[in-house]
Coordinates of C-alpha atoms in Angstrom, one line a residue:
X1 CA 32.1 -14.6 6.7
X2 CA 30.6 -13.6 9.9
X3 CA 27.2 -15.4 9.1
X4 CA 26.8 -16.8 12.2
X5 CA 27.0 -13.4 14.0
X6 CA 25.0 -11.9 11.9
X7 CA 22.4 -14.6 12.3
X8 CA 22.7 -14.2 16.0
X9 CA 22.0 -10.4 15.6
X10 CA 18.7 -11.0 13.6
X11 CA 17.5 -13.4 16.1
X12 CA 18.2 -11.1 19.1
X13 CA 16.1 -8.9 17.3
X14 CA 13.2 -11.3 16.9
X15 CA 13.5 -12.6 20.5
X16 CA 13.3 -9.0 21.7
X17 CA 16.6 -9.0 23.7
X18 CA 18.3 -5.6 24.4
X19 CA 21.2 -7.1 26.4
X20 CA 22.1 -9.4 23.6
X21 CA 21.5 -7.0 20.8
X22 CA 23.8 -4.7 22.7
X23 CA 26.6 -7.4 23.4
X24 CA 26.5 -8.6 19.7
X25 CA 27.0 -5.0 18.3
X26 CA 29.8 -4.6 20.6
X27 CA 31.1 -7.9 19.7
X28 CA 30.6 -7.1 16.0
X29 CA 32.9 -3.9 16.2
X30 CA 35.7 -5.9 17.9
X31 CA 35.8 -8.5 15.5
X32 CA 36.0 -6.0 12.7
X33 CA 32.6 -6.2 11.2
X34 CA 31.7 -3.0 9.7
X35 CA 28.7 -1.2 11.5
X36 CA 26.7 -0.5 8.2
X37 CA 27.3 -4.6 7.5
X38 CA 26.0 -5.2 11.1
X39 CA 23.0 -2.9 10.9
X40 CA 22.1 -4.0 7.2
X41 CA 23.0 -7.6 7.3
X42 CA 22.3 -8.5 11.1
X43 CA 19.8 -6.3 13.0
X44 CA 17.6 -4.8 9.9
X45 CA 16.6 -8.5 8.5
X46 CA 15.3 -8.9 12.2
X47 CA 13.2 -6.0 12.1
X48 CA 12.1 -6.7 8.9
X49 CA 10.8 -10.1 10.1
X50 CA 9.3 -8.5 13.1
X51 CA 7.4 -6.4 11.2
X52 CA 6.0 -9.0 8.6
X53 CA 4.8 -11.4 11.5
X54 CA 3.1 -8.3 13.1
X55 CA 1.1 -7.8 9.8
X56 CA 0.3 -11.5 9.9
X57 CA -1.0 -11.1 13.4
X58 CA 1.8 -14.0 14.3
X59 CA 3.6 -11.6 16.7
X60 CA 2.0 -8.7 19.3
X61 CA 2.4 -5.6 20.3
X62 CA 4.3 -6.6 23.0
X63 CA 6.8 -8.5 20.9
X64 CA 7.3 -5.7 18.7
X65 CA 7.9 -3.2 21.6
X66 CA 10.4 -5.6 22.7
X67 CA 12.0 -5.9 19.5
X68 CA 12.2 -2.1 18.9
X69 CA 14.0 -1.9 22.3
X70 CA 16.5 -4.7 21.1
X71 CA 16.7 -2.8 17.9
X72 CA 17.6 0.7 19.5
X73 CA 20.2 -1.0 21.9
X74 CA 22.1 -2.4 18.9
X75 CA 21.7 1.3 17.5
X76 CA 23.2 2.9 20.5
X77 CA 26.6 1.4 19.8
X78 CA 26.8 1.0 15.9
X79 CA 25.4 4.6 14.8
X80 CA 28.3 6.5 17.0
X81 CA 30.8 4.4 15.3
X82 CA 29.3 4.9 11.8
X83 CA 29.4 8.7 12.1
X84 CA 33.3 8.2 13.5
X85 CA 34.0 6.4 10.3
X86 CA 32.0 9.2 8.3
X87 CA 29.8 6.2 6.9
X88 CA 25.9 6.6 6.4
X89 CA 23.3 4.4 5.6
X90 CA 21.3 5.2 2.2
X91 CA 18.3 7.4 3.1
X92 CA 15.1 6.3 1.6
X93 CA 13.5 9.6 2.7
X94 CA 13.0 11.7 5.6
X95 CA 10.0 11.5 7.8
X96 CA 8.7 13.5 10.8
X97 CA 6.3 11.6 13.3
X98 CA 4.9 13.2 16.4
X99 CA 1.3 12.9 18.3
X100 CA -0.9 15.6 18.1
X101 CA -1.6 18.6 20.0
X102 CA -3.1 17.4 23.4
X103 CA -2.2 13.7 23.2
X104 CA 0.7 12.2 25.0
X105 CA 0.6 8.7 23.7
X106 CA 3.3 7.3 22.0
X107 CA 3.7 3.7 21.9
X108 CA 2.5 3.3 18.4
X109 CA 4.1 6.0 16.9
X110 CA 7.6 5.2 18.5
X111 CA 6.8 1.7 16.8
X112 CA 6.5 3.3 13.3
X113 CA 9.6 5.2 14.0
X114 CA 11.7 2.1 15.0
X115 CA 10.4 0.2 11.7
X116 CA 11.0 3.0 9.5
X117 CA 14.7 3.3 10.8
X118 CA 15.2 -0.3 9.7
X119 CA 13.8 0.3 6.6
X120 CA 16.3 3.1 5.8
X121 CA 14.3 6.1 6.5
X122 CA 15.6 9.1 8.5
X123 CA 13.1 9.6 11.1
X124 CA 12.7 12.5 13.3
X125 CA 10.4 12.1 16.3
X126 CA 8.9 15.2 17.8
X127 CA 7.4 13.5 20.7
X128 CA 3.7 13.5 22.1
X129 CA 1.6 16.7 22.5
X130 CA 3.0 18.6 19.5
X131 CA 1.5 21.8 18.3
X132 CA 0.8 22.2 14.4
X133 CA 3.0 24.7 13.6
X134 CA 5.7 22.6 15.0
X135 CA 5.2 20.1 12.5
X136 CA 5.1 22.6 9.8
X137 CA 8.1 24.2 10.8
X138 CA 10.4 21.1 11.2
X139 CA 8.9 19.8 7.8
X140 CA 10.5 23.2 6.2
X141 CA 13.4 22.9 8.2
X142 CA 14.5 19.5 7.6
X143 CA 13.0 19.0 4.1
X144 CA 10.8 16.4 5.0
X145 CA 9.1 13.9 2.6
X146 CA 6.3 12.7 5.0
X147 CA 4.7 13.9 8.0
X148 CA 3.4 11.3 10.3
X149 CA 0.4 12.5 13.0
X150 CA -0.7 10.1 15.6
X151 CA -3.5 10.3 17.8
X152 CA -4.9 7.9 20.2
X153 CA -8.1 10.2 21.4
X154 CA -11.1 11.0 19.6
X155 CA -10.7 14.4 21.3
X156 CA -7.2 14.8 19.6
X157 CA -7.8 13.5 16.2
X158 CA -8.6 17.0 15.3
X159 CA -5.1 18.0 15.6
X160 CA -4.2 16.0 12.7
X161 CA -6.4 18.5 10.4
X162 CA -4.8 21.3 12.0
X163 CA -1.3 19.9 11.1
X164 CA -2.3 19.3 7.4
X165 CA -3.8 23.1 7.6
X166 CA -0.7 24.4 9.3
X167 CA 1.8 22.2 6.6
X168 CA -0.4 24.3 3.5
X169 CA 0.1 27.8 5.4
X170 CA 3.7 26.8 5.1
X171 CA 3.3 26.5 1.4
X172 CA 4.8 22.7 1.6
X173 CA 1.3 20.8 0.9
X174 CA 2.3 20.0 -2.7
X175 CA 5.9 18.4 -1.8
X176 CA 5.3 16.9 1.6
X177 CA 2.8 14.0 2.4
X178 CA 1.0 13.8 5.2
X179 CA -0.1 10.3 7.0
X180 CA -2.3 9.8 9.7
X181 CA -2.5 7.1 12.6
X182 CA -4.1 6.1 15.7
X183 CA -6.7 3.7 17.2
X184 CA -9.6 6.1 16.9
X185 CA -8.3 6.9 13.4
X186 CA -10.0 5.6 10.0
X187 CA -9.5 5.4 6.3
X188 CA -12.6 7.5 5.9
X189 CA -11.5 10.1 8.6
X190 CA -7.9 10.5 6.7
X191 CA -9.9 11.2 3.5
X192 CA -12.1 13.6 5.1
X193 CA -9.3 15.7 6.4
X194 CA -7.2 15.4 3.1
X195 CA -4.4 13.2 4.4
X196 CA -2.1 11.2 1.9
X197 CA -2.9 8.1 3.7
X198 CA -3.7 6.0 6.6
X199 CA -1.5 3.4 8.6
X200 CA -3.9 0.8 10.2
X201 CA -0.6 -0.5 12.3
X202 CA 3.1 0.1 12.4
X203 CA 3.7 -2.3 9.5
X204 CA 1.0 -0.9 7.4
X205 CA 2.6 2.7 8.0
X206 CA 5.9 1.5 6.5
X207 CA 4.0 0.3 3.2
X208 CA 2.4 3.4 3.1
X209 CA 5.3 5.2 3.6
X210 CA 7.3 3.5 0.9
X211 CA 4.4 3.7 -1.6
X212 CA 4.1 7.2 -0.9
X213 CA 7.6 8.1 -1.4
X214 CA 7.6 6.0 -5.0
X215 CA 4.7 8.4 -5.9
X216 CA 7.3 11.0 -5.1
X217 CA 9.9 9.7 -7.3
X218 CA 7.7 9.3 -10.2
X219 CA 6.5 13.1 -9.8
X220 CA 9.7 14.1 -10.1

């Protein structure tokens, strides 16, 4: 039932076709496909495939960006309908993302957010040039599980450390995991500043967040 439609949704994400994805989402609602089914059985598997292929270097950054745009187009149609019906996707965890103070680059961080959303996480993207205190305040307000801090410049990498310090000052460090990423960021840097992990790329960041959430569950 609806198998062809679900397969077309999946393919629209793989193809990175926003207009097609949007049209398929609208058609799904007209044809009585539950929005949650369209998301979980149609569009999300496409995003999973793209993430896997990116990790294998079989797809590249422009492909990921196009697929993310297609996913956003579909969700613009389906999320309002989900809310209208009072339905919710199971929440795999709450993640706050942002780029460190002084840094306005957002592409990598936005891709991480799109993939995490596709994997069932509730993502709050604070945008670029975010002060460390804002990360900490939002982590408290939203009871975040994970805070992810991106930096694309060597001059703004230190902002990742100040975010960790701000979260410590808020008394949240034992509960909130902090991950870092960005072009100049290395695993060694992550260890040096006391981060809980380092995402080399968007697919790696998703695997890292899933692993940290499992650690949180075992610790509870």
